[in-house]
CSV table of N, CA and C in Angstrom, one decimal:
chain,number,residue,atom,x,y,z
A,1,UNK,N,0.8,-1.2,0.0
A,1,UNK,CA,0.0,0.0,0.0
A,1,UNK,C,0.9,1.3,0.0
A,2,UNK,N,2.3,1.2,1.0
A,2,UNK,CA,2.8,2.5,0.9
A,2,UNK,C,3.7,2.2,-0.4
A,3,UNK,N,3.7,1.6,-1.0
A,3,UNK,CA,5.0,1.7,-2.3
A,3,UNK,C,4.3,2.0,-3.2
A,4,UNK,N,2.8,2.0,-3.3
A,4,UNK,CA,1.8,2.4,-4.4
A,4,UNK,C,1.8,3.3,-4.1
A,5,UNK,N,1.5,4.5,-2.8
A,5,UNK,CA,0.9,5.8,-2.4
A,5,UNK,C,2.0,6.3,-3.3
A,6,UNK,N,3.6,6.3,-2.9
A,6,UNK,CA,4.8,7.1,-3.1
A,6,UNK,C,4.9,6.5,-4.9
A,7,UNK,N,4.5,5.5,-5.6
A,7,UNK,CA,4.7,5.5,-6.9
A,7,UNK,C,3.2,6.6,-7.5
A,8,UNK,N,2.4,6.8,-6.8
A,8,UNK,CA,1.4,7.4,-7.2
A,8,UNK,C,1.9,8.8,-7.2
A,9,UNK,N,2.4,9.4,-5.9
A,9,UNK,CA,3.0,10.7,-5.8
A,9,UNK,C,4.2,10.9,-6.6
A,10,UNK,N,5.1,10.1,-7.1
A,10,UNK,CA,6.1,10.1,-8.2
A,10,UNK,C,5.6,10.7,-9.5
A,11,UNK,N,4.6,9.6,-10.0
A,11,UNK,CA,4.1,9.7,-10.8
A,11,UNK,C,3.1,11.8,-10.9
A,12,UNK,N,2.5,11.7,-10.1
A,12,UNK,CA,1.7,13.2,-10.1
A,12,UNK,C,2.7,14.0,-10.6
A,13,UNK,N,3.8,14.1,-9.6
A,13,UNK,CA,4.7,14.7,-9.6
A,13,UNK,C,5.6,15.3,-10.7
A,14,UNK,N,5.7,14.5,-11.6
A,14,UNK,CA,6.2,14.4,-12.8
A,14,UNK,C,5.0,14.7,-14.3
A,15,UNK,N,3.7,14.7,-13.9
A,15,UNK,CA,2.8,15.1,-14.5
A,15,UNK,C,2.2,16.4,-14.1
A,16,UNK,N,1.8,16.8,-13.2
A,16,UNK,CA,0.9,18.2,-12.7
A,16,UNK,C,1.9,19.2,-13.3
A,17,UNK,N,3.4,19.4,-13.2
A,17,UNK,CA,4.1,20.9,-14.1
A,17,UNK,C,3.8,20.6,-15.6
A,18,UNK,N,3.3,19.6,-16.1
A,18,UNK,CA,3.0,19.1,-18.1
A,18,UNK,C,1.8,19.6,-18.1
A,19,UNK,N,0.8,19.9,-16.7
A,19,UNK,CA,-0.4,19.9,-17.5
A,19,UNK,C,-1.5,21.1,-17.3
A,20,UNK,N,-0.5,22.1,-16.0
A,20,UNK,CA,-0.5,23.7,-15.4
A,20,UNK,C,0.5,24.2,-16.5
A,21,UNK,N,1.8,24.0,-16.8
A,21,UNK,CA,2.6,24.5,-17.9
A,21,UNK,C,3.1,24.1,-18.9
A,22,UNK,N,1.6,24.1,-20.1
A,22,UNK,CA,1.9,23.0,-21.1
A,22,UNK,C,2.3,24.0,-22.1
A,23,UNK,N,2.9,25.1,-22.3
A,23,UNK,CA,3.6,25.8,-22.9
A,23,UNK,C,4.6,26.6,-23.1
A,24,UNK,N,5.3,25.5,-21.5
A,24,UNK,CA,6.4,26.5,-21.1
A,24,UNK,C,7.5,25.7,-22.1
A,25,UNK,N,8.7,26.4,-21.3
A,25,UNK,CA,9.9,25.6,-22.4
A,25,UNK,C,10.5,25.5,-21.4
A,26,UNK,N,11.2,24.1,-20.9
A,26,UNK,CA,11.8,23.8,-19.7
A,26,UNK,C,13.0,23.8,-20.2
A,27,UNK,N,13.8,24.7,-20.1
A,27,UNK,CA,15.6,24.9,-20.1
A,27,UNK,C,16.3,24.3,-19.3
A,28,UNK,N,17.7,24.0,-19.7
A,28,UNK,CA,18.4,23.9,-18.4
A,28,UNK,C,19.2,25.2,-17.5
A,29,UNK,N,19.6,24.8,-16.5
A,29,UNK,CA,20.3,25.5,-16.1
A,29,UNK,C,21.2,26.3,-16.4
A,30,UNK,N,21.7,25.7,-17.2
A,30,UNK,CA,23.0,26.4,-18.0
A,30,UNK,C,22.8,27.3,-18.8
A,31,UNK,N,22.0,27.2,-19.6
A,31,UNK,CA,21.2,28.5,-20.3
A,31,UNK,C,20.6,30.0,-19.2
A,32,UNK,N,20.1,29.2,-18.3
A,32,UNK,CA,19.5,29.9,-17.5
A,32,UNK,C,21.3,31.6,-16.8
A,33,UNK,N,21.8,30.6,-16.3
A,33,UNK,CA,23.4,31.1,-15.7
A,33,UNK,C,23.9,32.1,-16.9
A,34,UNK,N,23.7,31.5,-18.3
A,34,UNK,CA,24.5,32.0,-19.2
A,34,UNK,C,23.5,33.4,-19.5
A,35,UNK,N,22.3,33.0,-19.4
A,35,UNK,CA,21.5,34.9,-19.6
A,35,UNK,C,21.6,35.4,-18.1
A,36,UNK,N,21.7,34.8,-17.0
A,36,UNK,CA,21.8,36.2,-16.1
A,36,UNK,C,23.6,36.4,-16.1
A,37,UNK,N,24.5,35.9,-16.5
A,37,UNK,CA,26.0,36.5,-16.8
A,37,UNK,C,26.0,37.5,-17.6
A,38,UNK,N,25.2,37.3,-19.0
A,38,UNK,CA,25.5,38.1,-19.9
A,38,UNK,C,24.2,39.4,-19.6
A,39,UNK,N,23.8,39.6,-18.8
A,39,UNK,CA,22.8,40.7,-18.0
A,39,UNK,C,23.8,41.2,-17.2
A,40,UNK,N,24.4,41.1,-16.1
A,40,UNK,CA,25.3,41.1,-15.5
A,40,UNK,C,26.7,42.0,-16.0
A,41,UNK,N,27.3,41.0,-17.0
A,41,UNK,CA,28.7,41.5,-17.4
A,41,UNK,C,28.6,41.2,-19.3
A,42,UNK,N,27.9,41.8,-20.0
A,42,UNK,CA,27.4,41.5,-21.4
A,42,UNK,C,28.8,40.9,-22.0
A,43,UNK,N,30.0,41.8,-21.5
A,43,UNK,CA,31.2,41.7,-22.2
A,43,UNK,C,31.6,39.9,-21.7
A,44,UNK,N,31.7,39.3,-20.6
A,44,UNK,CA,32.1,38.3,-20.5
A,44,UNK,C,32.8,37.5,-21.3
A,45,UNK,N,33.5,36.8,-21.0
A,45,UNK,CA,34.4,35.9,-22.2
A,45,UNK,C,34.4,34.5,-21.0
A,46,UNK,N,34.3,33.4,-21.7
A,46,UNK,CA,34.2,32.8,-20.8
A,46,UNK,C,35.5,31.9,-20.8
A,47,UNK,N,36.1,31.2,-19.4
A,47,UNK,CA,37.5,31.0,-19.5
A,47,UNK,C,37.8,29.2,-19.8
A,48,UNK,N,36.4,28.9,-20.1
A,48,UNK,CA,36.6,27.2,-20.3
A,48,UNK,C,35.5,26.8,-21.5
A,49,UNK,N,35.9,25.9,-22.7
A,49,UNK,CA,35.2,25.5,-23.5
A,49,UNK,C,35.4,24.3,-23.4
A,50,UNK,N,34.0,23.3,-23.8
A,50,UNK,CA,34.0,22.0,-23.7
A,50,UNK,C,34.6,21.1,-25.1
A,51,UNK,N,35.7,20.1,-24.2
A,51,UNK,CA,36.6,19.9,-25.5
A,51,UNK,C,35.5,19.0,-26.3
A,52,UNK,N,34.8,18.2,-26.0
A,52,UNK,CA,33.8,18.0,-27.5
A,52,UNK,C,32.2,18.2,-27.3
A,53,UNK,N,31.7,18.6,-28.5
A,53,UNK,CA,30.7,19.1,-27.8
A,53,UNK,C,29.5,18.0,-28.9
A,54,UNK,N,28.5,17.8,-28.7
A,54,UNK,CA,28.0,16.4,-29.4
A,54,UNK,C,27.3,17.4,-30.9
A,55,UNK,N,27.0,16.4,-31.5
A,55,UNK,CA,26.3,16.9,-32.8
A,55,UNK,C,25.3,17.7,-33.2
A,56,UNK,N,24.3,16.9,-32.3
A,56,UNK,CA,23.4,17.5,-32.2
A,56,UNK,C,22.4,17.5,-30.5
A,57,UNK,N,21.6,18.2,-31.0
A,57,UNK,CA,20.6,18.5,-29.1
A,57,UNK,C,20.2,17.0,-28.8
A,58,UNK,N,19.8,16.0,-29.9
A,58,UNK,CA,19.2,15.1,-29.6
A,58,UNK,C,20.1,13.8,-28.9
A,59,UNK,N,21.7,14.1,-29.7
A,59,UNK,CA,22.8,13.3,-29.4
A,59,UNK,C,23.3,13.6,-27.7
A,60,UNK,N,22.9,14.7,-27.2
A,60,UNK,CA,22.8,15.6,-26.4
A,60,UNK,C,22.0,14.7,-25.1
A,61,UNK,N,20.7,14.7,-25.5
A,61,UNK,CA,19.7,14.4,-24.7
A,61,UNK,C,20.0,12.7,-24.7
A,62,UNK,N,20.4,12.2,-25.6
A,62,UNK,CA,20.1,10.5,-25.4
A,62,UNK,C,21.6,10.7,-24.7
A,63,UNK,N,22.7,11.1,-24.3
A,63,UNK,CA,23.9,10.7,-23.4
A,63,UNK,C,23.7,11.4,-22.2
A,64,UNK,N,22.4,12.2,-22.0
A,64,UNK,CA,22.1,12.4,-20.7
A,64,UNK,C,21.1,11.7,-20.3
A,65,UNK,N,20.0,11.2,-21.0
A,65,UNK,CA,19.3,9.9,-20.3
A,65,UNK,C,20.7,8.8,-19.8
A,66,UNK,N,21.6,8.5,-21.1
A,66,UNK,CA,22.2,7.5,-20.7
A,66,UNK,C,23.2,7.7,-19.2
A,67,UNK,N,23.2,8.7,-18.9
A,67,UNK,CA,24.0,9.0,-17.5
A,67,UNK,C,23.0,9.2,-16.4
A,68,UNK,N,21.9,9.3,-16.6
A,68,UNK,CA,21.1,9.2,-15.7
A,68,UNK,C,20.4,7.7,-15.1
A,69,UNK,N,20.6,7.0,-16.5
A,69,UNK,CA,20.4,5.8,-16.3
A,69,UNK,C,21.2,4.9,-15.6
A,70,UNK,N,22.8,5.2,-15.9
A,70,UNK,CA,23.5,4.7,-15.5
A,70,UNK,C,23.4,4.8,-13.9
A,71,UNK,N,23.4,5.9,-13.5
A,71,UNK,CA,23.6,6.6,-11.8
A,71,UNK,C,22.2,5.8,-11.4
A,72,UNK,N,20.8,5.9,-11.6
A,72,UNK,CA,20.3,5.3,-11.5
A,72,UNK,C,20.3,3.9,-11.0
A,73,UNK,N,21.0,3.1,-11.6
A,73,UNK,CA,21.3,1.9,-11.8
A,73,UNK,C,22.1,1.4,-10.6
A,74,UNK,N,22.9,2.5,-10.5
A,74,UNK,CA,24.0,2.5,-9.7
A,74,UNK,C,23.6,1.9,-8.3
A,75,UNK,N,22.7,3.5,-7.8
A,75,UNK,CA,21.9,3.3,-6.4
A,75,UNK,C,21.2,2.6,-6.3
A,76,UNK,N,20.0,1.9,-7.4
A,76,UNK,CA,19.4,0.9,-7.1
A,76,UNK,C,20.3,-0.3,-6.7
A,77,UNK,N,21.6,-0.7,-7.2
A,77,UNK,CA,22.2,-1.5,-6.9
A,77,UNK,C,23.1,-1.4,-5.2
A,78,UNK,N,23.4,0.0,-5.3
A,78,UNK,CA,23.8,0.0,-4.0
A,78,UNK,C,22.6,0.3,-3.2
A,79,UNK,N,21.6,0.5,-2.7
A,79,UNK,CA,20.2,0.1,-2.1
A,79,UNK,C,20.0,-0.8,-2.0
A,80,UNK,N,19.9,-1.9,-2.8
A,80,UNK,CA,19.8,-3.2,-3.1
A,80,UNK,C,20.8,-4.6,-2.4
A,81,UNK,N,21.6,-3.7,-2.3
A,81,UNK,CA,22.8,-4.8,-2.1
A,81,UNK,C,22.6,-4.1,-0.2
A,82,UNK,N,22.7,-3.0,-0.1
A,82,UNK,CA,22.6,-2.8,1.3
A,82,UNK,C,21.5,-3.2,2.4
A,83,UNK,N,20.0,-3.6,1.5
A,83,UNK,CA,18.9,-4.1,2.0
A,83,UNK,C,19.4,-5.5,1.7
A,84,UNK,N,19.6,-6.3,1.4
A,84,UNK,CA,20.0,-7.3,1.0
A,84,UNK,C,21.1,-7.9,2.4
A,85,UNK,N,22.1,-7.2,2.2
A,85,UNK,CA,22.9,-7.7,3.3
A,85,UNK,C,22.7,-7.8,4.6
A,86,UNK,N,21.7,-6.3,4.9
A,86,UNK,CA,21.3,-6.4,6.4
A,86,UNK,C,20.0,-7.7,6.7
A,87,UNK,N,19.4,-8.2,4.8
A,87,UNK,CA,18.3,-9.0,5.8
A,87,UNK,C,18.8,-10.5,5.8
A,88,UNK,N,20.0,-10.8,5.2
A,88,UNK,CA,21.0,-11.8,5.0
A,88,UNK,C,21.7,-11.7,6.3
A,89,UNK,N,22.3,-10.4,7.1
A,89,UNK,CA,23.2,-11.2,8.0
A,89,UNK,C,22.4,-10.7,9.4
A,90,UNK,N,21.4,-10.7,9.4
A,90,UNK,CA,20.5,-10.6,10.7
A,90,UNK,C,19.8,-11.8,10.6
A,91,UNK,N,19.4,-12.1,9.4
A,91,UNK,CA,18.5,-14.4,9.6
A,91,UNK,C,19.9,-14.7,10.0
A,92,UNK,N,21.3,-14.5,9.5
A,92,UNK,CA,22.3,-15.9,9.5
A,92,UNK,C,22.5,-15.7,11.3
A,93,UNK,N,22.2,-14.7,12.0
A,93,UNK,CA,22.7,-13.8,13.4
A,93,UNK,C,21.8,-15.0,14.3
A,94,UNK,N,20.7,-15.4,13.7
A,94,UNK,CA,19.5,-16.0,14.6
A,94,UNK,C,19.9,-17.7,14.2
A,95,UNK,N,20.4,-18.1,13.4
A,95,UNK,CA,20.7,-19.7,12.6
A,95,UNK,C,21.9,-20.0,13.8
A,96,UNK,N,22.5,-18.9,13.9
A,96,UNK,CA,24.0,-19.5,14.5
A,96,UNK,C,24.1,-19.3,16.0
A,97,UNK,N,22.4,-19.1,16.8
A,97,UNK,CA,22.6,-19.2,18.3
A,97,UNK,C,21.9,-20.7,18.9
């Protein structure tokens, strides 16, 4: 019951800004930083460029799903392995008295 409530609140959560602001344009950050710098100090030069930069927006977006996926992956497995061990060596704790 409670892992449906919190998949249900996930879920809202991720839909109610799509359907109060279904005409916004959700930027990132970095766009965001780069117009209040050039508000700020118009002249700016900036002192680091990225040595490769992908082809396109969409090459862009699938290697940030794929890093998100990956991290993802990551803590499910470290979650997983930490729930896991505590319920493995708390039975083996009761076998061996």
């Amino acid at each position: 019951m409670r892992n449906g409530v919190l998949f249900l609140f996930v879920v809202l959560l991720a839909i109610i800004p799509l359907i109060f602001l279904n005409n916004a344009e959700f930027g990132g950050a970095d766009g965001k930083v780069e117009e209040a710098i050039l508000e700020v100090a118009p002249d700016y030069e900036p002192w680091f460029h990225a040595i490769w930069e992908p082809p396109s927006g969409e090459i862009e977006s699938l290697l940030f799903s794929l890093q998100a996926a990956l991290g993802a992956i990551i803590i499910g497995y470290v979650i997983g392995y930490g729930k896991a061990r505590k319920k493995y060596s708390s039975s083996k704790q009761y076998h061996n008295e």
